[in-house]
Tab-separated table of C-alpha atoms and ligand atoms in Angstrom:
chain	number	residue	atom	x	y	z
A	8	UNK	CA	49.322	9.545	20.008
A	9	UNK	CA	49.679	7.593	23.256
A	10	UNK	CA	46.697	6.176	25.084
A	11	UNK	CA	46.524	8.977	27.617
A	12	UNK	CA	46.452	11.655	24.949
A	13	UNK	CA	43.775	9.794	23.051
A	14	UNK	CA	41.638	9.493	26.126
A	15	UNK	CA	42.035	13.200	26.849
A	16	UNK	CA	40.979	14.106	23.297
A	17	UNK	CA	37.878	11.976	23.549
A	18	UNK	CA	36.949	13.437	26.913
A	19	UNK	CA	37.354	17.046	25.856
A	20	UNK	CA	35.581	16.362	22.579
A	21	UNK	CA	32.665	14.828	24.435
A	22	UNK	CA	32.517	17.587	27.029
A	23	UNK	CA	32.693	20.296	24.387
A	24	UNK	CA	29.862	18.748	22.416
A	25	UNK	CA	27.798	18.501	25.572
A	26	UNK	CA	28.481	22.130	26.445
A	27	UNK	CA	27.017	23.442	23.213
A	28	UNK	CA	24.185	20.909	23.190
A	29	UNK	CA	25.388	19.229	20.039
A	30	UNK	CA	24.871	15.613	20.952
A	31	UNK	CA	21.952	14.587	18.747
A	32	UNK	CA	18.908	13.473	20.656
A	33	UNK	CA	18.625	10.213	18.765
A	34	UNK	CA	21.992	9.071	20.098
A	35	UNK	CA	20.466	8.462	23.520
A	36	UNK	CA	19.433	4.850	23.525
A	37	UNK	CA	16.882	5.667	26.235
A	38	UNK	CA	14.866	7.895	23.877
A	39	UNK	CA	11.950	6.312	22.053
A	40	UNK	CA	12.051	5.821	18.295
A	41	UNK	CA	9.283	8.079	17.036
A	42	UNK	CA	7.224	7.105	14.000
A	43	UNK	CA	5.052	9.836	12.488
A	44	UNK	CA	2.091	7.983	10.982
A	45	UNK	CA	0.067	10.161	8.583
A	46	UNK	CA	-3.221	8.645	7.408
A	47	UNK	CA	-6.656	9.698	6.142
A	48	UNK	CA	-8.634	9.055	9.341
A	49	UNK	CA	-11.529	11.242	8.118
A	50	UNK	CA	-13.032	12.107	4.719
A	51	UNK	CA	-13.896	9.822	1.789
A	52	UNK	CA	-10.837	7.590	2.249
A	53	UNK	CA	-11.096	7.188	6.041
A	54	UNK	CA	-11.403	3.406	5.669
A	55	UNK	CA	-7.778	3.319	4.451
A	56	UNK	CA	-6.647	5.124	7.604
A	57	UNK	CA	-8.759	2.961	9.865
A	58	UNK	CA	-7.412	-0.232	8.294
A	59	UNK	CA	-3.758	0.805	8.637
A	60	UNK	CA	-4.168	2.224	12.139
A	61	UNK	CA	-5.775	-1.057	13.232
A	62	UNK	CA	-2.988	-3.090	11.585
A	63	UNK	CA	-0.381	-1.079	13.523
A	64	UNK	CA	-2.234	-1.902	16.740
A	65	UNK	CA	-2.327	-5.613	15.829
A	66	UNK	CA	1.405	-5.430	15.088
A	67	UNK	CA	2.260	-3.790	18.432
A	68	UNK	CA	0.140	-6.361	20.253
A	69	UNK	CA	2.044	-9.219	18.595
A	70	UNK	CA	5.600	-7.838	18.514
A	71	UNK	CA	5.563	-5.470	21.511
A	72	UNK	CA	6.500	-1.782	21.652
A	73	UNK	CA	10.243	-2.206	22.117
A	74	UNK	CA	12.820	-3.237	19.518
A	75	UNK	CA	16.644	-3.276	19.635
A	76	UNK	CA	16.374	-1.887	23.157
A	77	UNK	CA	14.380	1.151	22.014
A	78	UNK	CA	10.790	1.926	22.825
A	79	UNK	CA	8.583	2.643	19.796
A	80	UNK	CA	6.264	5.640	19.897
A	81	UNK	CA	3.612	6.119	17.189
A	82	UNK	CA	2.330	9.646	16.575
A	83	UNK	CA	-0.808	9.435	14.435
A	84	UNK	CA	-1.984	12.421	12.339
A	85	UNK	CA	-5.142	12.644	10.227
A	86	UNK	CA	-4.601	14.371	6.861
A	87	UNK	CA	-8.194	14.022	5.616
A	88	UNK	CA	-7.019	12.233	2.449
A	89	UNK	CA	-7.649	14.942	-0.122
A	90	UNK	CA	-5.156	17.794	0.227
A	91	UNK	CA	-1.495	17.017	-0.510
A	92	UNK	CA	-0.314	20.293	1.063
A	93	UNK	CA	-1.881	19.290	4.402
A	94	UNK	CA	-0.039	15.955	4.387
A	95	UNK	CA	3.219	17.754	3.682
A	96	UNK	CA	2.565	20.310	6.417
A	97	UNK	CA	1.809	17.556	8.944
A	98	UNK	CA	5.037	15.790	7.973
A	99	UNK	CA	6.960	19.024	8.453
A	100	UNK	CA	5.458	19.556	11.918
A	101	UNK	CA	6.222	15.972	12.896
A	102	UNK	CA	9.858	16.433	11.870
A	103	UNK	CA	10.415	19.879	13.380
A	104	UNK	CA	8.224	19.834	16.487
A	105	UNK	CA	8.006	16.150	17.389
A	106	UNK	CA	11.506	15.206	16.251
A	107	UNK	CA	10.242	11.995	14.650
A	108	UNK	CA	12.720	9.488	13.209
A	109	UNK	CA	10.562	7.829	10.545
A	110	UNK	CA	7.614	8.966	8.416
A	111	UNK	CA	4.967	6.366	7.535
A	112	UNK	CA	1.455	5.946	6.121
A	113	UNK	CA	0.429	7.861	2.946
A	114	UNK	CA	-3.043	6.702	1.977
A	115	UNK	CA	-3.150	8.098	-1.555
A	116	UNK	CA	-0.627	8.895	-4.275
A	117	UNK	CA	-0.864	12.725	-4.300
A	118	UNK	CA	-0.226	12.743	-0.533
A	119	UNK	CA	2.921	10.620	-0.883
A	120	UNK	CA	4.212	12.685	-3.813
A	121	UNK	CA	3.835	15.993	-1.947
A	122	UNK	CA	5.846	14.729	1.039
A	123	UNK	CA	8.670	13.008	-0.887
A	124	UNK	CA	10.938	16.116	-1.198
A	125	UNK	CA	10.734	16.617	2.571
A	126	UNK	CA	11.976	13.065	3.200
A	127	UNK	CA	14.981	13.814	0.978
A	128	UNK	CA	15.758	17.189	2.586
A	129	UNK	CA	15.559	15.873	6.148
A	130	UNK	CA	16.952	12.373	5.394
A	131	UNK	CA	13.997	10.692	7.092
A	132	UNK	CA	12.928	7.222	5.929
A	133	UNK	CA	9.430	7.467	4.452
A	134	UNK	CA	7.524	4.178	4.486
A	135	UNK	CA	4.711	4.228	1.917
A	136	UNK	CA	2.116	1.808	3.289
A	137	UNK	CA	-0.786	2.386	0.850
A	138	UNK	CA	-0.221	4.595	-2.220
A	139	UNK	CA	0.297	2.634	-5.458
A	140	UNK	CA	1.488	4.796	-8.356
A	141	UNK	CA	4.625	3.310	-9.876
A	142	UNK	CA	6.737	6.478	-9.847
A	143	UNK	CA	6.481	7.192	-6.092
A	144	UNK	CA	9.679	5.337	-5.079
A	145	UNK	CA	11.659	7.374	-7.627
A	146	UNK	CA	10.715	10.634	-5.922
A	147	UNK	CA	13.059	10.191	-2.946
A	148	UNK	CA	15.931	7.826	-2.082
A	149	UNK	CA	14.403	7.716	1.428
A	150	UNK	CA	11.121	6.135	0.281
A	151	UNK	CA	10.567	2.411	0.824
A	152	UNK	CA	7.192	0.941	-0.199
A	153	UNK	CA	5.338	-1.925	1.475
A	154	UNK	CA	2.049	-1.595	-0.428
A	155	UNK	CA	1.931	-2.471	-4.149
A	156	UNK	CA	1.905	-0.742	-7.516
A	157	UNK	CA	-0.924	-0.513	-10.008
A	158	UNK	CA	1.160	-1.799	-12.942
A	159	UNK	CA	2.208	-4.748	-10.715
A	160	UNK	CA	-1.408	-5.666	-9.985
A	161	UNK	CA	-2.788	-4.830	-13.447
A	162	UNK	CA	-0.413	-6.695	-15.797
A	163	UNK	CA	-1.404	-10.191	-14.521
A	164	UNK	CA	-5.076	-9.320	-15.086
A	165	UNK	CA	-4.437	-8.408	-18.732
A	166	UNK	CA	-2.523	-11.660	-19.199
A	167	UNK	CA	-5.324	-13.681	-17.590
A	168	UNK	CA	-7.955	-12.008	-19.816
A	169	UNK	CA	-5.977	-12.862	-22.958
A	170	UNK	CA	-5.753	-16.518	-21.907
A	171	UNK	CA	-9.457	-16.700	-21.092
A	172	UNK	CA	-11.183	-15.781	-24.344
A	173	UNK	CA	-11.649	-12.106	-23.520
A	174	UNK	CA	-10.978	-10.360	-26.832
A	175	UNK	CA	-12.483	-6.903	-26.310
A	176	UNK	CA	-12.347	-4.720	-23.204
A	177	UNK	CA	-13.578	-1.309	-22.019
A	178	UNK	CA	-11.490	0.100	-19.146
A	179	UNK	CA	-12.891	2.300	-16.378
A	180	UNK	CA	-10.440	3.912	-13.967
A	181	UNK	CA	-10.322	6.702	-11.405
A	182	UNK	CA	-8.961	9.800	-13.093
A	183	UNK	CA	-5.703	10.292	-11.150
A	184	UNK	CA	-2.229	8.817	-11.286
A	185	UNK	CA	-2.819	5.230	-10.057
A	186	UNK	CA	-5.826	4.971	-12.397
A	187	UNK	CA	-3.768	6.244	-15.312
A	188	UNK	CA	-0.972	3.756	-14.441
A	189	UNK	CA	-3.533	0.957	-14.436
A	190	UNK	CA	-5.160	2.034	-17.723
A	191	UNK	CA	-1.798	2.380	-19.490
A	192	UNK	CA	-0.575	-1.011	-18.257
A	193	UNK	CA	-3.795	-2.781	-19.209
A	194	UNK	CA	-3.892	-1.164	-22.678
A	195	UNK	CA	-0.283	-2.094	-23.404
A	196	UNK	CA	-0.321	-5.711	-22.180
A	197	UNK	CA	-3.746	-6.490	-23.623
A	198	UNK	CA	-3.195	-5.014	-27.093
A	199	UNK	CA	0.345	-6.464	-27.366
A	200	UNK	CA	-1.197	-9.875	-26.675
A	201	UNK	CA	-3.766	-9.396	-29.475
A	202	UNK	CA	-6.713	-7.980	-27.494
A	203	UNK	CA	-8.720	-4.912	-28.495
A	204	UNK	CA	-9.564	-1.923	-26.277
A	205	UNK	CA	-12.953	-0.438	-27.240
A	206	UNK	CA	-12.718	2.609	-24.962
A	207	UNK	CA	-10.840	4.042	-21.963
A	208	UNK	CA	-13.278	5.661	-19.515
A	209	UNK	CA	-12.160	7.812	-16.576
A	210	UNK	CA	-14.335	8.760	-13.599
A	211	UNK	CA	-13.628	11.652	-11.265
A	212	UNK	CA	-11.617	10.675	-8.205
A	213	UNK	CA	-13.749	12.751	-5.811
A	214	UNK	CA	-17.424	11.769	-5.362
A	215	UNK	CA	-17.557	9.852	-8.642
A	216	UNK	CA	-20.845	8.992	-10.359
A	217	UNK	CA	-20.172	5.687	-12.096
A	218	UNK	CA	-23.634	5.360	-13.697
A	219	UNK	CA	-22.918	7.052	-17.062
A	220	UNK	CA	-19.622	5.185	-17.454
A	221	UNK	CA	-21.033	1.765	-16.675
A	222	UNK	CA	-23.931	2.466	-19.087
A	223	UNK	CA	-21.476	3.559	-21.811
A	224	UNK	CA	-19.465	0.361	-21.250
A	225	UNK	CA	-22.658	-1.695	-21.615
A	226	UNK	CA	-23.561	0.042	-24.879
A	227	UNK	CA	-20.127	-0.764	-26.328
A	228	UNK	CA	-20.736	-4.530	-25.729
A	229	UNK	CA	-17.179	-5.586	-24.788
A	230	UNK	CA	-16.354	-9.104	-23.580
A	231	UNK	CA	-15.284	-7.532	-20.293
A	232	UNK	CA	-15.210	-4.281	-18.335
A	233	UNK	CA	-11.871	-3.732	-16.560
A	234	UNK	CA	-12.072	-1.536	-13.452
A	235	UNK	CA	-9.656	0.223	-11.119
A	236	UNK	CA	-11.023	2.447	-8.346
A	237	UNK	CA	-9.281	3.258	-5.050
A	238	UNK	CA	-10.236	1.521	-1.821
A	239	UNK	CA	-13.666	2.642	-0.614
A	240	UNK	CA	-15.336	3.108	-4.015
A	241	UNK	CA	-15.975	-0.510	-4.998
A	242	UNK	CA	-19.521	-0.718	-3.635
A	243	UNK	CA	-20.708	2.086	-5.942
A	244	UNK	CA	-19.179	0.426	-9.022
A	245	UNK	CA	-20.612	-2.994	-8.152
A	246	UNK	CA	-24.060	-1.481	-7.624
A	247	UNK	CA	-24.049	0.038	-11.126
A	248	UNK	CA	-22.689	-3.158	-12.681
A	249	UNK	CA	-25.544	-5.113	-11.121
A	250	UNK	CA	-28.362	-2.591	-11.658
A	251	UNK	CA	-27.524	-2.025	-15.314
A	252	UNK	CA	-27.488	-5.764	-16.014
A	253	UNK	CA	-24.010	-6.069	-17.528
A	254	UNK	CA	-23.572	-9.633	-16.273
A	255	UNK	CA	-26.880	-10.591	-17.921
A	256	UNK	CA	-25.697	-8.938	-21.146
A	257	UNK	CA	-22.660	-11.262	-21.067
A	258	UNK	CA	-20.162	-8.538	-20.092
A	259	UNK	CA	-17.737	-9.844	-17.485
A	260	UNK	CA	-16.280	-7.667	-14.777
A	261	UNK	CA	-12.519	-7.879	-14.226
A	262	UNK	CA	-10.149	-5.557	-12.380
A	263	UNK	CA	-7.454	-5.058	-9.817
A	264	UNK	CA	-8.542	-6.234	-6.370
A	265	UNK	CA	-9.203	-2.663	-5.194
A	266	UNK	CA	-12.793	-2.875	-6.505
A	267	UNK	CA	-13.468	-6.034	-4.465
A	268	UNK	CA	-11.761	-4.592	-1.396
A	269	UNK	CA	-12.126	-6.982	1.569
A	270	UNK	CA	-13.287	-4.074	3.710
A	271	UNK	CA	-16.330	-3.756	1.425
A	272	UNK	CA	-16.995	-7.403	0.583
A	273	UNK	CA	-19.631	-7.820	3.307
A	274	UNK	CA	-21.588	-4.909	1.690
A	275	UNK	CA	-20.986	-6.061	-1.891
A	276	UNK	CA	-22.164	-9.611	-1.145
A	277	UNK	CA	-23.458	-11.786	-4.003
A	278	UNK	CA	-22.670	-9.208	-6.731
A	279	UNK	CA	-19.008	-10.230	-6.281
A	280	UNK	CA	-19.622	-13.845	-7.306
A	281	UNK	CA	-17.701	-14.720	-10.471
A	282	UNK	CA	-15.825	-11.421	-10.650
A	283	UNK	CA	-12.138	-12.047	-11.434
A	284	UNK	CA	-9.543	-9.699	-9.979
A	285	UNK	CA	-5.768	-9.700	-9.558
A	286	UNK	CA	-4.224	-8.534	-6.295
A	287	UNK	CA	-1.447	-9.036	-3.785
A	288	UNK	CA	-3.702	-9.747	-0.792
A	289	UNK	CA	-6.956	-11.492	0.051
A	290	UNK	CA	-8.303	-11.941	3.580
A	291	UNK	CA	-8.993	-15.518	2.405
A	292	UNK	CA	-5.288	-16.169	1.626
A	293	UNK	CA	-4.845	-19.731	2.902
A	294	UNK	CA	-1.768	-19.570	5.135
A	295	UNK	CA	-1.374	-20.044	8.891
A	296	UNK	CA	0.215	-16.562	9.155
A	297	UNK	CA	-2.811	-14.981	7.487
A	298	UNK	CA	-5.375	-16.936	9.490
A	299	UNK	CA	-3.752	-15.685	12.714
A	300	UNK	CA	-3.624	-12.123	11.335
A	301	UNK	CA	-7.285	-12.057	10.288
A	302	UNK	CA	-8.356	-13.444	13.676
A	303	UNK	CA	-6.266	-10.894	15.624
A	304	UNK	CA	-7.473	-8.038	13.403
A	305	UNK	CA	-11.140	-8.967	13.731
A	306	UNK	CA	-10.761	-9.300	17.489
A	307	UNK	CA	-9.084	-5.937	18.052
A	308	UNK	CA	-11.547	-4.118	15.747
A	309	UNK	CA	-14.780	-5.817	16.832
A	310	UNK	CA	-15.273	-7.680	13.586
A	311	UNK	CA	-13.720	-5.549	10.819
A	312	UNK	CA	-12.197	-7.635	8.025
A	313	UNK	CA	-8.583	-6.670	7.176
A	314	UNK	CA	-7.975	-5.425	3.640
A	315	UNK	CA	-4.883	-4.957	1.467
A	316	UNK	CA	-4.110	-1.517	2.902
A	317	UNK	CA	-3.970	-2.981	6.407
A	318	UNK	CA	-1.309	-5.417	5.202
A	319	UNK	CA	0.791	-2.552	3.800
A	320	UNK	CA	0.710	-1.040	7.298
A	321	UNK	CA	1.451	-4.308	9.079
A	322	UNK	CA	4.409	-5.090	6.821
A	323	UNK	CA	5.625	-1.479	7.026
A	324	UNK	CA	5.909	-1.881	10.795
A	325	UNK	CA	7.653	-5.231	10.366
A	326	UNK	CA	10.171	-3.632	8.002
A	327	UNK	CA	10.873	-0.810	10.476
A	328	UNK	CA	11.414	-3.290	13.327
A	329	UNK	CA	13.739	-5.522	11.311
A	330	UNK	CA	15.735	-2.522	10.077
A	331	UNK	CA	16.124	-1.222	13.661
A	332	UNK	CA	17.396	-4.659	14.704
A	333	UNK	CA	20.002	-4.505	11.933
A	334	UNK	CA	21.178	-0.992	12.888
A	335	UNK	CA	21.102	-1.958	16.593
A	336	UNK	CA	18.628	0.807	17.307
A	337	UNK	CA	20.443	3.500	15.303
A	338	UNK	CA	17.813	5.746	13.646
A	339	UNK	CA	20.109	7.411	11.116
A	340	UNK	CA	17.948	7.673	7.978
A	341	UNK	CA	20.553	6.462	5.515
A	342	UNK	CA	21.460	3.468	7.693
A	343	UNK	CA	17.822	2.474	8.129
A	344	UNK	CA	17.074	2.639	4.390
A	345	UNK	CA	20.236	0.614	3.647
A	346	UNK	CA	19.076	-1.989	6.179
A	347	UNK	CA	15.673	-2.192	4.508
A	348	UNK	CA	17.069	-2.830	1.013
A	349	UNK	CA	16.887	-6.499	0.087
A	350	UNK	CA	14.923	-7.431	3.235
A	351	UNK	CA	12.877	-10.633	2.722
A	352	UNK	CA	10.133	-12.039	4.902
A	353	UNK	CA	6.992	-14.138	5.019
A	354	UNK	CA	4.117	-11.676	5.025
A	355	UNK	CA	0.507	-12.560	5.697
A	356	UNK	CA	0.044	-12.013	1.929
A	357	UNK	CA	2.787	-14.572	1.074
A	358	UNK	CA	6.559	-14.145	0.534
A	359	UNK	CA	7.753	-10.563	-0.045
A	360	UNK	CA	11.032	-8.662	-0.386
A	361	UNK	CA	12.254	-5.109	-0.883
A	362	UNK	CA	13.960	-4.656	-4.250
A	363	UNK	CA	17.416	-3.283	-3.279
A	364	UNK	CA	17.600	-1.310	-6.539
A	365	UNK	CA	14.196	0.430	-6.400
A	366	UNK	CA	13.139	0.151	-2.712
A	367	UNK	CA	9.786	-1.152	-3.988
A	368	UNK	CA	8.051	-4.327	-2.862
A	369	UNK	CA	8.370	-7.598	-4.801
A	370	UNK	CA	5.477	-9.954	-4.138
A	371	UNK	CA	3.118	-12.585	-5.517
A	372	UNK	CA	0.135	-11.299	-7.453
A	373	UNK	CA	-2.835	-13.643	-7.174
A	374	UNK	CA	-5.753	-14.188	-9.539
A	375	UNK	CA	-8.960	-14.483	-7.495
A	376	UNK	CA	-12.612	-15.300	-8.039
A	377	UNK	CA	-15.429	-13.748	-5.996
A	378	UNK	CA	-17.243	-16.545	-4.135
A	379	UNK	CA	-19.681	-16.964	-1.250
A	380	UNK	CA	-18.131	-18.853	1.678
A	381	UNK	CA	-20.532	-19.693	4.540
A	382	UNK	CA	-22.800	-16.852	3.464
A	383	UNK	CA	-20.059	-14.203	3.128
A	384	UNK	CA	-18.355	-12.918	-0.043
A	385	UNK	CA	-14.610	-13.569	-0.350
A	386	UNK	CA	-11.898	-13.371	-3.000
A	387	UNK	CA	-10.615	-16.912	-3.479
A	388	UNK	CA	-7.115	-17.130	-4.956
A	389	UNK	CA	-6.749	-19.757	-7.711
A	390	UNK	CA	-3.592	-18.756	-9.597
A	391	UNK	CA	-0.547	-16.538	-9.048
A	392	UNK	CA	2.431	-14.806	-10.606
A	393	UNK	CA	5.305	-15.281	-8.173
A	394	UNK	CA	7.785	-12.651	-6.946
A	395	UNK	CA	6.498	-10.066	-9.375
A	396	UNK	CA	8.299	-6.701	-9.552
A	397	UNK	CA	6.638	-3.460	-10.541
A	398	UNK	CA	6.887	-3.559	-14.365
A	399	UNK	CA	6.507	0.267	-14.576
A	400	UNK	CA	4.372	1.935	-17.229
B	8	LIG	C1	-4.271	4.389	-4.261
B	8	LIG	C2	-5.208	4.415	-3.245
B	8	LIG	C3	-6.020	3.317	-3.047
B	8	LIG	O1	-6.943	3.286	-2.048
B	8	LIG	C4	-5.909	2.187	-3.858
B	8	LIG	O2	-6.735	1.159	-3.639
B	8	LIG	C5	-4.975	2.166	-4.872
B	8	LIG	C6	-4.151	3.267	-5.081
B	8	LIG	C7	-3.400	5.572	-4.499
B	8	LIG	O3	-3.867	6.704	-4.340
B	8	LIG	O4	-2.223	5.384	-4.847
């Protein structure tokens, strides 16, 4: 084919595609990149939505609303946090009616699981910013997670307990998949290391009453009570732990950091002192990046303290921006997910990367002690497991 023929073919091909309206919208560099952000902005888990929504605002303030020559448009939807079919329906509407390029958010595991098949069918990257059940990333090749997993945060706690003269434990978890992941991981690690589990207690995920469980744990006289509850429920657990006098009975409280959620620490106050938890983020993490983040977050929100969910949102946005830079603004789902695999950066939580094999986050898990700092309760990191992958269940 000579040059003239080639040019003619390209021209007719282009004109023909135009005529039948086949040029995909996303190919216009002038169009914004649309991110459909689905979060629980109301209901019992509204704090998760508020934290992530605020983190996205902090991110846009710092990095701007344009990347790789494309404007970024966020379309926020409130799923109420409790009904997986609503989350899925909102995702469907965002894809069909709003023509979004990327799905993001997902405050709780059941909401992420319900939407996963849709990400696969429509080839849309789905950035899980909060939900923490191990299996989520396996449910779609388009899922990339910037939050954490419960096995990842639980295993270091079991190891710490074994090294610190805790020989018997009662576990108390929320009765849904992340809780069951946490319970299974703790049981396995702790018993394999020679510890003894006296009982596994499970509280309802919706409007839980922790009183009977905390009382039962006290009656069993373990060395420690291990707790996992989702963000928002920690105050109720801490109140029972204090009122029923477990600390005075010599029963320590340990857990994943969800129970001493930074969002709730001002309400929990002194009851947090001495409680040991393992987690990937503390607002007290001593790095310049984190100090700047906490200050910006508190300023934009009139004094709210950022928690671990906010960081999942902040890093999710960072990942999207970096991937768009790599694809030069191309929003093709497969290309974006490829670009995200293996990405490494310095997060406000410490160094992180996306495991290219699983699309899950690899990060440090810190061991922290509840302490009062200038009259306010904080989780102070004193040890860490570096670059820890989700160990699965
Ligand atoms: C999940 C939600 C939370 O708020 C949390 O702290 C941990 C896990 C979840 O549903 O996956």
